[in-house]
Amino acid sequence: MTIDAAIVDYSAGLLLRYFRGGAQIDGEVPRLDQRRDVDILKGHWAMSAPVRALVGYLAARPHEAQALLTYRERVDDAVARGRIDARKTWLYRQQTGLPSALVTHEPVRSFNTGPNMLLAWVLREAAAYTARLLSWQGDNSPYLPMIEAAQTQMRRVQRIEALREPLKAVSLGRRPNAGAVRDSARSRRPLYRKAVEAYRLLQGLERGDVEAMDRVARSALIAPLEDWRRFELAVGLAIGEALARASGGTLHLHLLGSDSSGPIVTAGRFAVYWQQITKYHVPTPLESSEAAVRDALRDYGIATGTERPDLVVVDREAGAAAAVVEVKYIAGDTAAVRFREAVDQVVRYGRSYASADATGPLLERSLVALSRNAPVRVGHAAPAPFCVDFAAITQPHGLDAWAEAVTLHL
């Protein structure tokens, strides 16, 4: 398993553990509404791996949709075009007075069969919820490219000649019957088995099945985030869980809150802010080199801007920053290079979150999280932050030493 997949799995697992314990959610956290949240889950189902696999498979093999033998009832005069229905023939003759009329079941090949109707229903449902998911996005949503690509592929599939009749005949308000699901599951064609897989995943979401929600979350909910953002989110969730254990406080997630300036996690008296300067930030006088950079940029009409830590841990009772956390996802550089960058940033940020005589203790409580190959501290001659990598974070007590140092500060 790649580290990107492991990060997604870790975050999804922590979210599932949290939301499984509904008693922990208090009035400050948005409560679940059955209709609203099932619709949100269905929107993400339309972007999930089983649905994408089905649409991609059908787009690559448009001729795999199979016409099957079925029967249609017809009435002819003295001509039997199929198996004669003796009872209906007798009734028809009695009602019409036509002595030579025959009611027969004519064999025909049709695409309007059970497996194709289930396939068409899944495609129509996925198209409807993809459009609904698109309507919920803002202009800069990271979901947009993924949704637009899915809609383009869906339109290609809907133009397949063999599916035109089933797509016209299907009704979203009427589910495929048990026979259609059974026949599709038994089909030797992978197309219909993929359609059944997507259909059963949707049924699992509607039942509130944890495994179904897990599959959707892993393949659709977190995936649109960039790799480094996913790692930052995983670290934020992990340090919140560690602080809850160390402080004995209750863990609350605020990921769905409407206030983007608020914390993403609270644990007892601690709050974790993600990519927020927070009100505890106090601008410090610029050093000579920083002032030179500011003046040079000013001549070009460009503001210097304010850097912000990846994560800030705030002690809400003390009304002060308890730790600064810098997260580094290693792609091209080495772990040593990224660690040096992170320490430089933590030291610089510390000047804005603590007084001059308190920057040392803040640095000792701060944390650098690397995606891999964290260096080991070999001395204690000067204040330095903790350092962990993703492998340590995934251990049951990988952040306990850091969390204890934060909770014991006074």
Short mmCIF file of C-alpha atoms in Angstrom, two decimals:
data_model
loop_
_atom_site.label_atom_id
_atom_site.label_comp_id
_atom_site.label_asym_id
_atom_site.label_seq_id
_atom_site.Cartn_x
_atom_site.Cartn_y
_atom_site.Cartn_z
CA MET A 1 0.00 0.00 0.00
CA THR A 2 1.31 3.47 -0.90
CA ILE A 3 1.66 6.15 1.75
CA ASP A 4 -1.10 8.20 0.06
CA ALA A 5 -3.53 5.29 0.36
CA ALA A 6 -2.41 4.69 3.97
CA ILE A 7 -3.08 8.36 4.85
CA VAL A 8 -6.59 8.14 3.39
CA ASP A 9 -7.25 4.87 5.23
CA TYR A 10 -6.03 6.32 8.52
CA SER A 11 -8.20 9.46 8.23
CA ALA A 12 -11.27 7.52 7.16
CA GLY A 13 -10.82 5.07 10.02
CA LEU A 14 -10.55 7.85 12.60
CA LEU A 15 -13.64 9.60 11.21
CA LEU A 16 -15.60 6.35 11.32
CA ARG A 17 -14.54 5.69 14.92
CA TYR A 18 -15.66 9.18 15.88
CA PHE A 19 -19.02 9.27 14.11
CA ARG A 20 -19.87 5.73 15.24
CA GLY A 21 -20.10 7.15 18.79
CA GLY A 22 -23.03 9.51 18.27
CA ALA A 23 -23.31 10.29 21.99
CA GLN A 24 -20.14 12.40 21.79
CA ILE A 25 -21.72 14.99 19.50
CA ASP A 26 -23.01 18.00 21.42
CA GLY A 27 -25.08 20.99 20.37
CA GLU A 28 -22.13 22.92 18.95
CA VAL A 29 -21.53 20.30 16.27
CA PRO A 30 -23.98 19.94 13.35
CA ARG A 31 -26.33 17.04 14.03
CA LEU A 32 -27.11 14.44 11.40
CA ASP A 33 -30.30 14.89 9.42
CA GLN A 34 -31.45 11.71 7.69
CA ARG A 35 -32.69 13.22 4.42
CA ARG A 36 -29.90 15.77 4.06
CA ASP A 37 -27.04 13.44 4.92
CA VAL A 38 -28.30 10.48 2.87
CA ASP A 39 -28.39 12.80 -0.13
CA ILE A 40 -24.82 13.93 0.56
CA LEU A 41 -23.70 10.31 0.83
CA LYS A 42 -25.49 9.47 -2.42
CA GLY A 43 -23.75 12.38 -4.11
CA HIS A 44 -20.41 10.92 -3.09
CA TRP A 45 -21.62 7.42 -4.06
CA ALA A 46 -22.02 8.74 -7.62
CA MET A 47 -18.28 9.55 -7.54
CA SER A 48 -17.20 6.38 -5.71
CA ALA A 49 -14.89 3.73 -7.12
CA PRO A 50 -17.60 1.13 -8.02
CA VAL A 51 -19.62 3.68 -10.01
CA ARG A 52 -16.51 5.07 -11.73
CA ALA A 53 -15.42 1.52 -12.56
CA LEU A 54 -18.85 0.72 -14.05
CA VAL A 55 -19.00 3.85 -16.21
CA GLY A 56 -15.38 3.49 -17.32
CA TYR A 57 -15.89 -0.18 -18.21
CA LEU A 58 -19.03 0.58 -20.22
CA ALA A 59 -17.38 3.50 -22.03
CA ALA A 60 -14.49 1.23 -23.06
CA ARG A 61 -16.83 -1.66 -24.08
CA PRO A 62 -20.01 -0.07 -25.44
CA HIS A 63 -21.11 -3.28 -27.21
CA GLU A 64 -21.20 -5.46 -24.10
CA ALA A 65 -24.80 -4.52 -23.26
CA GLN A 66 -26.66 -7.69 -24.22
CA ALA A 67 -30.07 -8.08 -25.86
CA LEU A 68 -31.90 -11.03 -24.30
CA LEU A 69 -34.80 -13.17 -25.42
CA THR A 70 -38.12 -12.04 -24.03
CA TYR A 71 -41.78 -12.37 -24.95
CA ARG A 72 -44.45 -9.90 -25.90
CA GLU A 73 -48.13 -10.59 -26.07
CA ARG A 74 -49.92 -9.98 -29.36
CA VAL A 75 -53.26 -10.73 -31.00
CA ASP A 76 -53.51 -11.94 -34.63
CA ASP A 77 -56.20 -13.33 -36.88
CA ALA A 78 -55.55 -17.00 -37.70
CA VAL A 79 -51.77 -16.52 -37.34
CA ALA A 80 -49.75 -17.88 -34.41
CA ARG A 81 -46.46 -16.00 -34.09
CA GLY A 82 -45.48 -17.75 -30.88
CA ARG A 83 -46.79 -19.87 -28.04
CA ILE A 84 -50.60 -19.73 -27.92
CA ASP A 85 -52.20 -18.62 -24.66
CA ALA A 86 -55.31 -20.82 -24.68
CA ARG A 87 -57.08 -19.11 -21.78
CA LYS A 88 -56.61 -15.57 -23.10
CA THR A 89 -57.51 -16.72 -26.63
CA TRP A 90 -60.83 -18.17 -25.39
CA LEU A 91 -61.62 -15.01 -23.37
CA TYR A 92 -60.71 -12.74 -26.31
CA ARG A 93 -62.94 -14.69 -28.69
CA GLN A 94 -65.84 -14.54 -26.23
CA GLN A 95 -65.45 -10.79 -25.78
CA THR A 96 -64.95 -9.87 -29.46
CA GLY A 97 -66.85 -12.55 -31.35
CA LEU A 98 -63.86 -13.24 -33.62
CA PRO A 99 -63.69 -17.06 -33.94
CA SER A 100 -60.20 -17.12 -35.54
CA ALA A 101 -58.40 -14.69 -33.16
CA LEU A 102 -55.27 -15.98 -31.42
CA VAL A 103 -53.47 -14.53 -28.39
CA THR A 104 -49.83 -15.53 -28.51
CA HIS A 105 -46.53 -14.78 -26.77
CA GLU A 106 -44.08 -13.83 -29.52
CA PRO A 107 -40.34 -14.32 -28.78
CA VAL A 108 -38.31 -11.16 -29.42
CA ARG A 109 -34.84 -9.91 -28.59
CA SER A 110 -34.95 -6.79 -26.45
CA PHE A 111 -32.64 -4.59 -24.43
CA ASN A 112 -35.47 -3.84 -21.99
CA THR A 113 -34.63 -6.82 -19.81
CA GLY A 114 -33.93 -7.11 -16.10
CA PRO A 115 -30.11 -6.73 -16.17
CA ASN A 116 -30.24 -3.83 -18.64
CA MET A 117 -32.97 -2.11 -16.65
CA LEU A 118 -30.84 -2.37 -13.49
CA LEU A 119 -27.83 -1.02 -15.40
CA ALA A 120 -29.88 1.87 -16.77
CA TRP A 121 -31.30 2.64 -13.33
CA VAL A 122 -27.84 2.81 -11.76
CA LEU A 123 -26.59 5.07 -14.58
CA ARG A 124 -29.59 7.39 -14.28
CA GLU A 125 -29.27 7.57 -10.50
CA ALA A 126 -25.53 8.26 -10.72
CA ALA A 127 -26.08 11.00 -13.33
CA ALA A 128 -28.76 12.64 -11.16
CA TYR A 129 -26.64 12.66 -8.01
CA THR A 130 -23.50 13.77 -9.87
CA ALA A 131 -25.47 16.81 -11.06
CA ARG A 132 -26.73 17.40 -7.52
CA LEU A 133 -23.22 17.14 -6.07
CA LEU A 134 -22.05 19.68 -8.65
CA SER A 135 -24.78 22.12 -7.57
CA TRP A 136 -23.43 22.03 -4.00
CA GLN A 137 -19.90 23.08 -4.98
CA GLY A 138 -18.37 26.54 -4.87
CA ASP A 139 -16.31 28.13 -7.64
CA ASN A 140 -13.01 26.90 -6.19
CA SER A 141 -14.13 23.48 -5.00
CA PRO A 142 -11.50 20.75 -5.50
CA TYR A 143 -14.36 18.42 -6.50
CA LEU A 144 -15.09 20.35 -9.73
CA PRO A 145 -12.52 18.72 -12.07
CA MET A 146 -13.48 15.26 -10.83
CA ILE A 147 -17.22 15.91 -11.25
CA GLU A 148 -16.83 17.46 -14.70
CA ALA A 149 -14.77 14.49 -15.92
CA ALA A 150 -17.41 12.09 -14.55
CA GLN A 151 -20.22 13.98 -16.26
CA THR A 152 -18.38 13.95 -19.60
CA GLN A 153 -17.91 10.19 -19.39
CA MET A 154 -21.53 9.73 -18.28
CA ARG A 155 -22.81 11.60 -21.34
CA ARG A 156 -20.74 9.33 -23.59
CA VAL A 157 -22.27 6.27 -21.98
CA GLN A 158 -25.82 7.59 -22.27
CA ARG A 159 -25.38 7.92 -26.04
CA ILE A 160 -24.74 4.17 -26.46
CA GLU A 161 -27.40 2.87 -28.86
CA ALA A 162 -28.14 -0.32 -26.91
CA LEU A 163 -28.98 1.64 -23.75
CA ARG A 164 -31.33 4.19 -25.26
CA GLU A 165 -34.46 2.10 -24.77
CA PRO A 166 -33.69 1.05 -21.18
CA LEU A 167 -32.72 4.62 -20.23
CA LYS A 168 -36.03 5.90 -21.61
CA ALA A 169 -38.02 3.14 -19.91
CA VAL A 170 -36.39 3.32 -16.48
CA SER A 171 -38.04 5.30 -13.70
CA LEU A 172 -35.95 6.60 -10.81
CA GLY A 173 -38.95 6.28 -8.53
CA ARG A 174 -39.24 2.55 -9.26
CA ARG A 175 -36.40 0.30 -8.13
CA PRO A 176 -35.16 -2.74 -10.08
CA ASN A 177 -36.93 -5.85 -8.86
CA ALA A 178 -35.27 -8.76 -7.07
CA GLY A 179 -35.22 -10.82 -10.28
CA ALA A 180 -33.24 -8.14 -12.12
CA VAL A 181 -30.69 -7.98 -9.29
CA ARG A 182 -30.41 -11.77 -9.17
CA ASP A 183 -30.00 -12.15 -12.94
CA SER A 184 -27.38 -9.40 -13.05
CA ALA A 185 -25.40 -10.95 -10.20
CA ARG A 186 -25.42 -14.34 -11.98
CA SER A 187 -24.51 -12.90 -15.38
CA ARG A 188 -21.26 -14.01 -16.99
CA ARG A 189 -20.73 -10.47 -18.27
CA PRO A 190 -18.66 -8.25 -15.93
CA LEU A 191 -20.75 -5.22 -16.95
CA TYR A 192 -23.84 -6.45 -15.13
CA ARG A 193 -21.89 -7.65 -12.09
CA LYS A 194 -20.34 -4.19 -11.77
CA ALA A 195 -23.82 -2.64 -11.98
CA VAL A 196 -24.99 -4.90 -9.13
CA GLU A 197 -21.96 -3.94 -7.03
CA ALA A 198 -22.74 -0.23 -7.43
CA TYR A 199 -26.44 -0.83 -6.72
CA ARG A 200 -25.76 -2.81 -3.54
CA LEU A 201 -23.32 -0.15 -2.34
CA LEU A 202 -26.11 2.42 -2.68
CA GLN A 203 -28.47 0.16 -0.73
CA GLY A 204 -25.84 -0.12 2.00
CA LEU A 205 -25.62 3.67 2.29
CA GLU A 206 -29.38 3.91 2.62
CA ARG A 207 -29.33 1.33 5.40
CA GLY A 208 -26.54 3.18 7.21
CA ASP A 209 -24.12 0.29 6.75
CA VAL A 210 -20.67 1.23 8.11
CA GLU A 211 -18.76 -0.77 5.49
CA ALA A 212 -20.65 0.95 2.66
CA MET A 213 -19.93 4.39 4.11
CA ASP A 214 -16.30 3.34 4.58
CA ARG A 215 -15.97 2.42 0.87
CA VAL A 216 -17.51 5.70 -0.26
CA ALA A 217 -15.38 7.77 2.14
CA ARG A 218 -12.15 6.10 1.06
CA SER A 219 -12.79 6.43 -2.68
CA ALA A 220 -14.69 9.71 -3.00
CA LEU A 221 -14.85 11.87 0.12
CA ILE A 222 -11.17 12.58 0.85
CA ALA A 223 -9.70 11.84 -2.56
CA PRO A 224 -10.22 15.29 -4.13
CA LEU A 225 -7.82 16.84 -1.59
CA GLU A 226 -4.20 17.20 -2.64
CA ASP A 227 -1.80 14.67 -1.10
CA TRP A 228 -0.20 17.23 1.25
CA ARG A 229 -3.60 18.50 2.41
CA ARG A 230 -4.73 14.96 3.17
CA PHE A 231 -1.63 14.50 5.29
CA GLU A 232 -2.26 17.78 7.14
CA LEU A 233 -5.84 16.67 7.84
CA ALA A 234 -4.65 13.27 9.08
CA VAL A 235 -2.15 14.91 11.42
CA GLY A 236 -4.78 17.36 12.70
CA LEU A 237 -7.17 14.52 13.51
CA ALA A 238 -4.40 12.47 15.11
CA ILE A 239 -3.17 15.22 17.43
CA GLY A 240 -6.77 15.92 18.46
CA GLU A 241 -7.24 12.26 19.39
CA ALA A 242 -3.92 12.23 21.28
CA LEU A 243 -4.83 15.38 23.24
CA ALA A 244 -8.20 13.89 24.15
CA ARG A 245 -6.48 10.80 25.58
CA ALA A 246 -3.86 12.80 27.47
CA SER A 247 -6.24 15.39 28.92
CA GLY A 248 -9.17 13.07 29.55
CA GLY A 249 -11.38 15.47 27.59
CA THR A 250 -13.99 14.60 25.00
CA LEU A 251 -13.04 14.72 21.34
CA HIS A 252 -15.29 16.82 19.08
CA LEU A 253 -14.87 17.29 15.35
CA HIS A 254 -15.93 20.54 13.71
CA LEU A 255 -15.11 19.65 10.09
CA LEU A 256 -18.69 20.28 8.98
CA GLY A 257 -19.10 23.59 10.75
CA SER A 258 -20.04 26.72 8.84
CA ASP A 259 -17.41 28.88 10.58
CA SER A 260 -14.24 28.37 8.55
CA SER A 261 -12.20 30.39 11.07
CA GLY A 262 -12.97 27.98 13.91
CA PRO A 263 -11.06 24.88 15.04
CA ILE A 264 -11.36 21.57 13.24
CA VAL A 265 -10.98 19.60 16.49
CA THR A 266 -11.55 20.31 20.17
CA ALA A 267 -10.33 18.00 22.93
CA GLY A 268 -11.13 19.14 26.44
CA ARG A 269 -9.59 22.58 26.92
CA PHE A 270 -7.57 22.32 23.71
CA ALA A 271 -8.57 23.40 20.20
CA VAL A 272 -6.75 22.56 16.98
CA TYR A 273 -6.84 25.12 14.15
CA TRP A 274 -5.99 24.12 10.58
CA GLN A 275 -4.44 26.76 8.29
CA GLN A 276 -5.69 29.60 10.54
CA ILE A 277 -3.63 32.43 12.03
CA THR A 278 -6.10 32.62 14.97
CA LYS A 279 -6.71 35.59 17.25
CA TYR A 280 -3.72 34.56 19.38
CA HIS A 281 -1.28 35.67 16.67
CA VAL A 282 0.56 38.91 17.52
CA PRO A 283 2.71 40.47 14.75
CA THR A 284 6.32 40.88 15.84
CA PRO A 285 8.82 43.57 14.81
CA LEU A 286 10.58 42.62 11.59
CA GLU A 287 14.22 41.67 11.57
CA SER A 288 16.53 43.58 9.24
CA SER A 289 16.41 40.94 6.50
CA GLU A 290 12.61 40.72 6.72
CA ALA A 291 12.31 44.50 6.52
CA ALA A 292 14.51 44.49 3.41
CA VAL A 293 12.24 41.90 1.76
CA ARG A 294 9.16 43.97 2.66
CA ASP A 295 10.65 47.14 1.17
CA ALA A 296 11.73 45.39 -2.03
CA LEU A 297 8.26 43.92 -2.57
CA ARG A 298 6.63 47.26 -1.81
CA ASP A 299 8.40 48.80 -4.83
CA TYR A 300 6.56 46.26 -6.99
CA GLY A 301 3.23 46.94 -5.33
CA ILE A 302 3.15 43.52 -3.68
CA ALA A 303 2.26 43.00 -0.04
CA THR A 304 4.49 40.76 2.05
CA GLY A 305 1.59 38.71 3.37
CA THR A 306 1.33 36.80 6.61
CA GLU A 307 2.55 33.23 6.92
CA ARG A 308 0.45 30.87 8.94
CA PRO A 309 1.30 27.55 10.61
CA ASP A 310 -0.23 24.36 9.28
CA LEU A 311 -1.79 23.64 12.70
CA VAL A 312 -2.01 25.62 15.92
CA VAL A 313 -2.98 24.03 19.25
CA VAL A 314 -4.68 26.54 21.55
CA ASP A 315 -5.27 26.20 25.29
CA ARG A 316 -8.73 27.75 25.56
CA GLU A 317 -8.60 28.07 29.36
CA ALA A 318 -5.26 29.88 29.31
CA GLY A 319 -6.20 31.86 26.21
CA ALA A 320 -2.85 31.18 24.54
CA ALA A 321 -1.19 28.99 21.93
CA ALA A 322 0.02 25.73 23.47
CA ALA A 323 1.90 24.38 20.43
CA VAL A 324 2.68 25.04 16.78
CA VAL A 325 2.59 22.09 14.40
CA GLU A 326 4.28 22.10 11.01
CA VAL A 327 3.45 19.29 8.57
CA LYS A 328 5.71 18.29 5.68
CA TYR A 329 4.70 15.85 2.96
CA ILE A 330 7.94 14.59 1.36
CA ALA A 331 7.76 14.27 -2.41
CA GLY A 332 11.02 15.23 -4.11
CA ASP A 333 13.28 16.51 -1.31
CA THR A 334 14.90 14.49 1.44
CA ALA A 335 13.53 14.24 4.97
CA ALA A 336 16.49 16.25 6.32
CA VAL A 337 15.80 19.16 3.96
CA ARG A 338 12.09 19.26 4.83
CA PHE A 339 12.85 18.97 8.55
CA ARG A 340 15.19 21.98 8.41
CA GLU A 341 12.47 23.99 6.65
CA ALA A 342 9.91 22.96 9.26
CA VAL A 343 12.10 23.86 12.26
CA ASP A 344 12.88 27.25 10.71
CA GLN A 345 9.15 27.89 10.28
CA VAL A 346 8.21 26.72 13.78
CA VAL A 347 10.85 29.01 15.33
CA ARG A 348 9.66 31.94 13.21
CA TYR A 349 5.99 31.33 13.99
CA GLY A 350 6.76 30.97 17.70
CA ARG A 351 7.76 34.64 17.89
CA SER A 352 4.16 35.56 17.00
CA TYR A 353 2.49 33.16 19.47
CA ALA A 354 4.59 33.66 22.61
CA SER A 355 6.43 36.46 24.37
CA ALA A 356 10.21 36.66 24.04
CA ASP A 357 10.80 34.79 27.31
CA ALA A 358 8.27 32.06 26.43
CA THR A 359 9.36 31.09 22.90
CA GLY A 360 11.69 28.37 24.23
CA PRO A 361 8.96 26.47 26.14
CA LEU A 362 6.58 26.88 23.15
CA LEU A 363 9.22 25.40 20.85
CA GLU A 364 9.65 22.43 23.23
CA ARG A 365 5.90 21.75 22.99
CA SER A 366 5.70 22.19 19.21
CA LEU A 367 5.71 19.38 16.69
CA VAL A 368 7.07 18.64 13.22
CA ALA A 369 5.24 15.85 11.36
CA LEU A 370 6.93 14.33 8.31
CA SER A 371 5.33 11.85 5.95
CA ARG A 372 8.38 9.56 6.33
CA ASN A 373 11.91 9.20 7.79
CA ALA A 374 11.63 11.45 10.85
CA PRO A 375 15.05 12.20 12.41
CA VAL A 376 15.76 11.12 15.99
CA ARG A 377 16.70 13.70 18.63
CA VAL A 378 20.16 12.90 20.01
CA GLY A 379 20.66 15.80 22.44
CA HIS A 380 18.82 18.31 24.65
CA ALA A 381 21.22 21.24 24.71
CA ALA A 382 18.67 23.66 23.22
CA PRO A 383 14.88 23.93 22.88
CA ALA A 384 13.63 21.85 19.93
CA PRO A 385 10.26 20.58 18.71
CA PHE A 386 9.10 16.98 18.78
CA CYS A 387 9.35 15.15 15.44
CA VAL A 388 7.30 12.18 14.23
CA ASP A 389 6.54 10.61 10.88
CA PHE A 390 3.35 9.01 9.58
CA ALA A 391 4.45 5.52 10.64
CA ALA A 392 4.71 6.73 14.25
CA ILE A 393 1.38 8.59 14.06
CA THR A 394 -0.43 5.39 13.10
CA GLN A 395 0.87 3.60 16.21
CA PRO A 396 -1.61 3.49 19.13
CA HIS A 397 0.55 5.74 21.35
CA GLY A 398 2.76 7.42 18.76
CA LEU A 399 1.85 10.96 19.86
CA ASP A 400 1.42 10.35 23.58
CA ALA A 401 4.79 11.86 24.60
CA TRP A 402 4.07 15.07 22.70
CA ALA A 403 0.47 15.26 23.99
CA GLU A 404 1.67 14.82 27.57
CA ALA A 405 4.15 17.69 27.18
CA VAL A 406 1.33 19.91 25.88
CA THR A 407 -1.18 19.00 28.58
CA LEU A 408 1.35 19.50 31.40
CA HIS A 409 2.30 23.05 30.39
CA LEU A 410 1.11 25.76 32.79
#
